[in-house]
Amino acid sequence: MQRVLIIFTILFCFSLTSKAQNPEFENLKNIDSWLESNIKDRNLSGATVLIADKSKLIYSITVGKSNLESQRELQPNDYFKIASLSKVITTVAVMKLYEDGYFDLDDPIEKYMPIFKNTKVINRQDDSDSFTFENANTKITIRHLLNQTAGFAYDGPIISKLYKEKGLSFFNPSHESLSSFMNDLSSMPIIHQPGKKFTYGPSTDILGYLIETVTNQNLEAYLNNSIFIPLNMTGTGFDAHRKDMNRLVRSYSKQENNLKAINNELDLTKGFKTKVFMGGSGLISTSSDYMKFCQMLLNYGVYKNTRIISRKSIEMMTSNQIGDIDYPQGFHPILGKGNKFGFGLNVITKKGKVNEFYSQGSYYWEGAYSTTFIIDPKEGFAALMMTQLGGRQSLKVRKDFRKTVYKTLK
């Protein structure tokens, strides 16, 4: 195994700075060992890990292969499908528009997207496939979309069948635009009354369409102008990988004792330029780019003297936004355990932190291919792992990554 890059530095600031500004780690090489072990055991093909404080990179390593078939070494500037890490970026964009007065969070979404005016609710009385539709008791709001309580679901025993009949796919859709995709999605029902449950689904994709409708520009252009260009995220976008297709890291899943390539539309190694900008799953990024975004979150909206959104917006995103609603409603057995959901983020609560190493008030999110980050304001660091591992095995790898990072704290 060739180590492409390893930077191992412990940074100390002025003696009077607080611990939150000056995270203290030891034995960071334990992360090296953890990565190398997982690659040797064929749990990962390769990975990049970065740790930073608010302004500086503390640790960086890139190891393994970007493509097991070609045996290409993983490079620090390679492109990753970040999947649901896209949701956090889109959420920041929505909060920026909220700050600028484009809408209120409790506005009904039909005010800006009339196609959702007559959304119905599935009424399923038992475990059978029979169902009826009922009217929503309350309007779906922007807040419902942000905290994933609107009722839109990715899948389920009834809704999956309805999506298939309609020809709806949330990953690499065949529509001509996000608008045409939303026209079809708006004809689909939600699976429960708005605001009553946490249901992980395409709510953030709808928020991407909200951005398009209120700004009169496509989502790609708005994200470029409001986030990517100000943060100098030059390797991030819906088609960023097309600058050099060889740098797109291939995705794998663990099957028995080996890694098998995931050969489906998500590989993005072929096809035409993206037409449907899915704000919940469609972005491509690099490790250095996404770490800039994480540092902006850690620094309450600021990166290198450039403010993207306000401190109060970050506080809203990283606090409990679902109240007493159970989380995660069966969506993810590892993410729950007493924690809560903010806007686009899993938030560690006092009750939840007893299950793991994480500090109360820390938060994280992850993508389907195991791109994941955790930000701990109390300890003063952001940690990011970029890899491309799908399937059930990936849940353990993501969790073990966070645990390994925390084990290195003094």
Short mmCIF file of N, CA and C in Angstrom, two decimals, residues 218-327:
data_model
loop_
_atom_site.label_atom_id
_atom_site.label_comp_id
_atom_site.label_asym_id
_atom_site.label_seq_id
_atom_site.Cartn_x
_atom_site.Cartn_y
_atom_site.Cartn_z
N ASN A 218 -30.94 28.34 -11.45
CA ASN A 218 -30.91 26.93 -11.08
C ASN A 218 -30.05 26.72 -9.83
N LEU A 219 -30.25 25.57 -9.21
CA LEU A 219 -29.59 25.29 -7.94
C LEU A 219 -28.08 25.30 -8.08
N GLU A 220 -27.58 24.77 -9.18
CA GLU A 220 -26.14 24.74 -9.40
C GLU A 220 -25.56 26.15 -9.36
N ALA A 221 -26.20 27.08 -10.05
CA ALA A 221 -25.69 28.46 -10.10
C ALA A 221 -25.75 29.12 -8.73
N TYR A 222 -26.85 28.88 -8.00
CA TYR A 222 -26.96 29.53 -6.68
C TYR A 222 -25.92 29.00 -5.72
N LEU A 223 -25.72 27.68 -5.69
CA LEU A 223 -24.71 27.12 -4.78
C LEU A 223 -23.31 27.61 -5.15
N ASN A 224 -23.04 27.71 -6.44
CA ASN A 224 -21.74 28.23 -6.87
C ASN A 224 -21.51 29.65 -6.35
N ASN A 225 -22.48 30.50 -6.56
CA ASN A 225 -22.32 31.92 -6.24
C ASN A 225 -22.35 32.20 -4.74
N SER A 226 -23.15 31.44 -4.00
CA SER A 226 -23.36 31.76 -2.59
C SER A 226 -22.46 30.98 -1.64
N ILE A 227 -21.96 29.82 -2.08
CA ILE A 227 -21.17 28.97 -1.18
C ILE A 227 -19.84 28.56 -1.79
N PHE A 228 -19.86 27.94 -2.95
CA PHE A 228 -18.63 27.34 -3.49
C PHE A 228 -17.57 28.38 -3.85
N ILE A 229 -17.97 29.44 -4.54
CA ILE A 229 -16.98 30.46 -4.92
C ILE A 229 -16.47 31.21 -3.69
N PRO A 230 -17.34 31.65 -2.76
CA PRO A 230 -16.83 32.33 -1.56
C PRO A 230 -15.89 31.46 -0.72
N LEU A 231 -16.12 30.15 -0.69
CA LEU A 231 -15.28 29.24 0.09
C LEU A 231 -14.12 28.67 -0.73
N ASN A 232 -14.03 29.08 -1.99
CA ASN A 232 -12.99 28.57 -2.88
C ASN A 232 -13.06 27.05 -3.00
N MET A 233 -14.29 26.52 -3.08
CA MET A 233 -14.52 25.09 -3.26
C MET A 233 -14.55 24.79 -4.75
N THR A 234 -13.39 24.84 -5.37
CA THR A 234 -13.30 24.74 -6.83
C THR A 234 -13.54 23.33 -7.35
N GLY A 235 -13.49 22.33 -6.48
CA GLY A 235 -13.69 20.95 -6.90
C GLY A 235 -15.04 20.40 -6.50
N THR A 236 -16.02 21.27 -6.27
CA THR A 236 -17.34 20.84 -5.80
C THR A 236 -18.42 21.30 -6.77
N GLY A 237 -19.35 20.42 -7.08
CA GLY A 237 -20.46 20.75 -7.96
C GLY A 237 -21.14 19.48 -8.42
N PHE A 238 -22.17 19.64 -9.22
CA PHE A 238 -22.89 18.47 -9.70
C PHE A 238 -22.12 17.74 -10.81
N ASP A 239 -21.23 18.45 -11.48
CA ASP A 239 -20.44 17.85 -12.56
C ASP A 239 -18.96 18.13 -12.38
N ALA A 240 -18.52 18.35 -11.16
CA ALA A 240 -17.12 18.70 -10.91
C ALA A 240 -16.18 17.62 -11.43
N HIS A 241 -16.59 16.36 -11.34
CA HIS A 241 -15.74 15.25 -11.74
C HIS A 241 -15.46 15.22 -13.23
N ARG A 242 -16.28 15.90 -14.01
CA ARG A 242 -16.10 15.86 -15.47
C ARG A 242 -14.87 16.62 -15.93
N LYS A 243 -14.24 17.38 -15.00
CA LYS A 243 -12.97 18.02 -15.34
C LYS A 243 -11.89 16.98 -15.55
N ASP A 244 -11.99 15.86 -14.85
CA ASP A 244 -11.03 14.77 -14.97
C ASP A 244 -11.69 13.51 -14.45
N MET A 245 -12.31 12.75 -15.35
CA MET A 245 -13.10 11.59 -14.94
C MET A 245 -12.27 10.52 -14.23
N ASN A 246 -10.97 10.49 -14.50
CA ASN A 246 -10.12 9.50 -13.84
C ASN A 246 -10.00 9.73 -12.35
N ARG A 247 -10.31 10.96 -11.92
CA ARG A 247 -10.20 11.29 -10.49
C ARG A 247 -11.47 10.98 -9.71
N LEU A 248 -12.49 10.45 -10.37
CA LEU A 248 -13.71 10.07 -9.66
C LEU A 248 -13.49 8.71 -9.00
N VAL A 249 -13.56 8.69 -7.68
CA VAL A 249 -13.30 7.47 -6.92
C VAL A 249 -14.46 6.49 -7.10
N ARG A 250 -14.12 5.24 -7.31
CA ARG A 250 -15.14 4.24 -7.55
C ARG A 250 -15.75 3.74 -6.24
N SER A 251 -17.02 3.37 -6.30
CA SER A 251 -17.75 2.92 -5.11
C SER A 251 -17.76 1.40 -5.02
N TYR A 252 -17.71 0.91 -3.77
CA TYR A 252 -17.70 -0.53 -3.51
C TYR A 252 -18.63 -0.85 -2.34
N SER A 253 -18.99 -2.12 -2.27
CA SER A 253 -19.69 -2.63 -1.09
C SER A 253 -19.00 -3.91 -0.64
N LYS A 254 -19.07 -4.16 0.67
CA LYS A 254 -18.43 -5.36 1.24
C LYS A 254 -19.38 -6.54 1.05
N GLN A 255 -18.89 -7.58 0.37
CA GLN A 255 -19.68 -8.79 0.17
C GLN A 255 -18.81 -9.97 0.56
N GLU A 256 -19.25 -10.65 1.61
CA GLU A 256 -18.47 -11.72 2.23
C GLU A 256 -17.11 -11.15 2.64
N ASN A 257 -16.03 -11.61 2.05
CA ASN A 257 -14.71 -11.15 2.48
C ASN A 257 -14.02 -10.29 1.44
N ASN A 258 -14.80 -9.66 0.57
CA ASN A 258 -14.19 -8.89 -0.49
C ASN A 258 -15.02 -7.65 -0.78
N LEU A 259 -14.45 -6.75 -1.57
CA LEU A 259 -15.14 -5.55 -2.01
C LEU A 259 -15.59 -5.73 -3.45
N LYS A 260 -16.84 -5.42 -3.70
CA LYS A 260 -17.39 -5.53 -5.04
C LYS A 260 -17.83 -4.16 -5.52
N ALA A 261 -17.44 -3.84 -6.76
CA ALA A 261 -17.79 -2.53 -7.32
C ALA A 261 -19.30 -2.38 -7.43
N ILE A 262 -19.78 -1.20 -7.12
CA ILE A 262 -21.20 -0.91 -7.26
C ILE A 262 -21.40 -0.37 -8.67
N ASN A 263 -21.88 -1.23 -9.54
CA ASN A 263 -22.02 -0.86 -10.95
C ASN A 263 -23.45 -0.43 -11.23
N ASN A 264 -23.73 0.82 -10.93
CA ASN A 264 -25.05 1.35 -11.25
C ASN A 264 -24.92 2.81 -11.65
N GLU A 265 -26.03 3.49 -11.76
CA GLU A 265 -26.01 4.85 -12.28
C GLU A 265 -25.25 5.81 -11.36
N LEU A 266 -25.05 5.43 -10.10
CA LEU A 266 -24.38 6.34 -9.17
C LEU A 266 -22.88 6.43 -9.41
N ASP A 267 -22.32 5.52 -10.21
CA ASP A 267 -20.90 5.59 -10.48
C ASP A 267 -20.54 6.85 -11.28
N LEU A 268 -21.48 7.33 -12.09
CA LEU A 268 -21.32 8.58 -12.82
C LEU A 268 -20.09 8.59 -13.74
N THR A 269 -19.58 7.41 -14.04
CA THR A 269 -18.40 7.36 -14.90
C THR A 269 -18.76 7.52 -16.38
N LYS A 270 -20.05 7.42 -16.68
CA LYS A 270 -20.52 7.63 -18.04
C LYS A 270 -21.73 8.57 -17.99
N GLY A 271 -22.21 8.93 -19.15
CA GLY A 271 -23.42 9.75 -19.19
C GLY A 271 -23.13 11.20 -19.50
N PHE A 272 -24.19 11.96 -19.55
CA PHE A 272 -24.12 13.34 -19.95
C PHE A 272 -24.14 14.28 -18.75
N LYS A 273 -23.97 15.53 -19.03
CA LYS A 273 -23.96 16.54 -17.98
C LYS A 273 -25.28 16.52 -17.21
N THR A 274 -25.20 16.76 -15.92
CA THR A 274 -26.37 16.69 -15.05
C THR A 274 -27.43 17.71 -15.47
N LYS A 275 -28.67 17.24 -15.53
CA LYS A 275 -29.80 18.11 -15.85
C LYS A 275 -30.66 18.39 -14.61
N VAL A 276 -30.74 17.41 -13.71
CA VAL A 276 -31.58 17.53 -12.52
C VAL A 276 -30.66 17.69 -11.31
N PHE A 277 -30.67 18.87 -10.71
CA PHE A 277 -29.77 19.18 -9.60
C PHE A 277 -30.43 18.78 -8.28
N MET A 278 -30.07 17.60 -7.79
CA MET A 278 -30.67 17.05 -6.58
C MET A 278 -29.90 17.56 -5.36
N GLY A 279 -30.49 18.48 -4.64
CA GLY A 279 -29.84 19.09 -3.49
C GLY A 279 -29.68 18.16 -2.32
N GLY A 280 -30.33 17.00 -2.36
CA GLY A 280 -30.21 16.06 -1.26
C GLY A 280 -29.17 14.99 -1.45
N SER A 281 -28.63 14.86 -2.69
CA SER A 281 -27.74 13.72 -2.91
C SER A 281 -26.79 13.86 -4.09
N GLY A 282 -26.88 14.91 -4.86
CA GLY A 282 -26.24 14.90 -6.17
C GLY A 282 -24.85 15.48 -6.29
N LEU A 283 -24.29 16.05 -5.23
CA LEU A 283 -23.03 16.78 -5.37
C LEU A 283 -21.80 15.87 -5.35
N ILE A 284 -20.78 16.35 -6.06
CA ILE A 284 -19.44 15.76 -6.07
C ILE A 284 -18.52 16.75 -5.34
N SER A 285 -17.56 16.23 -4.56
CA SER A 285 -16.65 17.14 -3.87
C SER A 285 -15.31 16.46 -3.63
N THR A 286 -14.36 17.23 -3.14
CA THR A 286 -13.05 16.72 -2.73
C THR A 286 -12.93 16.86 -1.22
N SER A 287 -11.97 16.18 -0.64
CA SER A 287 -11.79 16.24 0.81
C SER A 287 -11.41 17.66 1.26
N SER A 288 -10.51 18.31 0.54
CA SER A 288 -10.09 19.65 0.96
C SER A 288 -11.23 20.66 0.84
N ASP A 289 -12.04 20.52 -0.21
CA ASP A 289 -13.20 21.41 -0.37
C ASP A 289 -14.18 21.24 0.77
N TYR A 290 -14.53 20.00 1.06
CA TYR A 290 -15.57 19.80 2.07
C TYR A 290 -15.06 20.17 3.46
N MET A 291 -13.75 20.05 3.69
CA MET A 291 -13.23 20.49 4.98
C MET A 291 -13.36 22.00 5.13
N LYS A 292 -13.22 22.75 4.06
CA LYS A 292 -13.45 24.20 4.14
C LYS A 292 -14.88 24.47 4.61
N PHE A 293 -15.81 23.72 4.06
CA PHE A 293 -17.21 23.86 4.46
C PHE A 293 -17.38 23.50 5.93
N CYS A 294 -16.74 22.42 6.38
CA CYS A 294 -16.82 22.03 7.78
C CYS A 294 -16.22 23.08 8.71
N GLN A 295 -15.11 23.66 8.31
CA GLN A 295 -14.50 24.71 9.13
C GLN A 295 -15.41 25.92 9.22
N MET A 296 -16.13 26.22 8.15
CA MET A 296 -17.10 27.32 8.19
C MET A 296 -18.19 27.02 9.21
N LEU A 297 -18.67 25.77 9.25
CA LEU A 297 -19.68 25.40 10.25
C LEU A 297 -19.11 25.52 11.66
N LEU A 298 -17.91 24.98 11.87
CA LEU A 298 -17.26 25.02 13.18
C LEU A 298 -17.07 26.45 13.66
N ASN A 299 -16.80 27.35 12.73
CA ASN A 299 -16.55 28.75 13.07
C ASN A 299 -17.82 29.59 12.98
N TYR A 300 -18.98 28.92 13.11
CA TYR A 300 -20.28 29.60 13.16
C TYR A 300 -20.52 30.51 11.96
N GLY A 301 -20.23 29.97 10.77
CA GLY A 301 -20.61 30.66 9.55
C GLY A 301 -19.49 31.40 8.84
N VAL A 302 -18.28 31.37 9.40
CA VAL A 302 -17.16 32.15 8.83
C VAL A 302 -16.03 31.21 8.43
N TYR A 303 -15.43 31.48 7.26
CA TYR A 303 -14.23 30.78 6.84
C TYR A 303 -13.24 31.80 6.30
N LYS A 304 -12.08 31.88 6.94
CA LYS A 304 -11.01 32.81 6.51
C LYS A 304 -11.57 34.22 6.26
N ASN A 305 -12.25 34.75 7.25
CA ASN A 305 -12.79 36.11 7.24
C ASN A 305 -13.94 36.30 6.24
N THR A 306 -14.42 35.22 5.65
CA THR A 306 -15.58 35.30 4.76
C THR A 306 -16.78 34.69 5.46
N ARG A 307 -17.81 35.50 5.67
CA ARG A 307 -19.01 34.99 6.33
C ARG A 307 -19.99 34.49 5.29
N ILE A 308 -20.43 33.24 5.47
CA ILE A 308 -21.41 32.64 4.57
C ILE A 308 -22.82 32.81 5.12
N ILE A 309 -23.03 32.46 6.38
CA ILE A 309 -24.31 32.69 7.06
C ILE A 309 -24.02 33.11 8.49
N SER A 310 -25.06 33.50 9.20
CA SER A 310 -24.88 34.05 10.54
C SER A 310 -24.67 32.97 11.59
N ARG A 311 -24.13 33.37 12.71
CA ARG A 311 -23.97 32.47 13.85
C ARG A 311 -25.31 31.90 14.28
N LYS A 312 -26.36 32.70 14.26
CA LYS A 312 -27.66 32.23 14.72
C LYS A 312 -28.22 31.15 13.80
N SER A 313 -27.93 31.23 12.50
CA SER A 313 -28.39 30.18 11.59
C SER A 313 -27.70 28.86 11.91
N ILE A 314 -26.40 28.91 12.19
CA ILE A 314 -25.68 27.69 12.57
C ILE A 314 -26.24 27.14 13.87
N GLU A 315 -26.57 28.01 14.81
CA GLU A 315 -27.15 27.56 16.07
C GLU A 315 -28.49 26.86 15.85
N MET A 316 -29.30 27.37 14.93
CA MET A 316 -30.56 26.72 14.62
C MET A 316 -30.34 25.36 13.99
N MET A 317 -29.40 25.28 13.06
CA MET A 317 -29.11 24.02 12.38
C MET A 317 -28.63 22.96 13.35
N THR A 318 -27.94 23.36 14.40
CA THR A 318 -27.27 22.42 15.29
C THR A 318 -27.98 22.25 16.64
N SER A 319 -29.23 22.64 16.71
CA SER A 319 -30.03 22.44 17.92
C SER A 319 -31.23 21.57 17.59
N ASN A 320 -31.86 21.02 18.60
CA ASN A 320 -33.01 20.15 18.42
C ASN A 320 -34.14 20.88 17.72
N GLN A 321 -34.50 20.44 16.53
CA GLN A 321 -35.59 21.06 15.77
C GLN A 321 -36.79 20.14 15.60
N ILE A 322 -36.79 19.00 16.32
CA ILE A 322 -37.93 18.09 16.21
C ILE A 322 -38.64 17.89 17.55
N GLY A 323 -38.21 18.63 18.57
CA GLY A 323 -38.90 18.56 19.85
C GLY A 323 -38.91 17.17 20.44
N ASP A 324 -40.11 16.69 20.81
CA ASP A 324 -40.25 15.38 21.44
C ASP A 324 -40.49 14.25 20.44
N ILE A 325 -40.44 14.57 19.16
CA ILE A 325 -40.63 13.53 18.15
C ILE A 325 -39.50 12.51 18.24
N ASP A 326 -39.86 11.23 18.17
CA ASP A 326 -38.85 10.18 18.23
C ASP A 326 -37.92 10.27 17.03
N TYR A 327 -36.65 10.07 17.29
CA TYR A 327 -35.64 10.10 16.24
C TYR A 327 -34.75 8.90 16.43
#
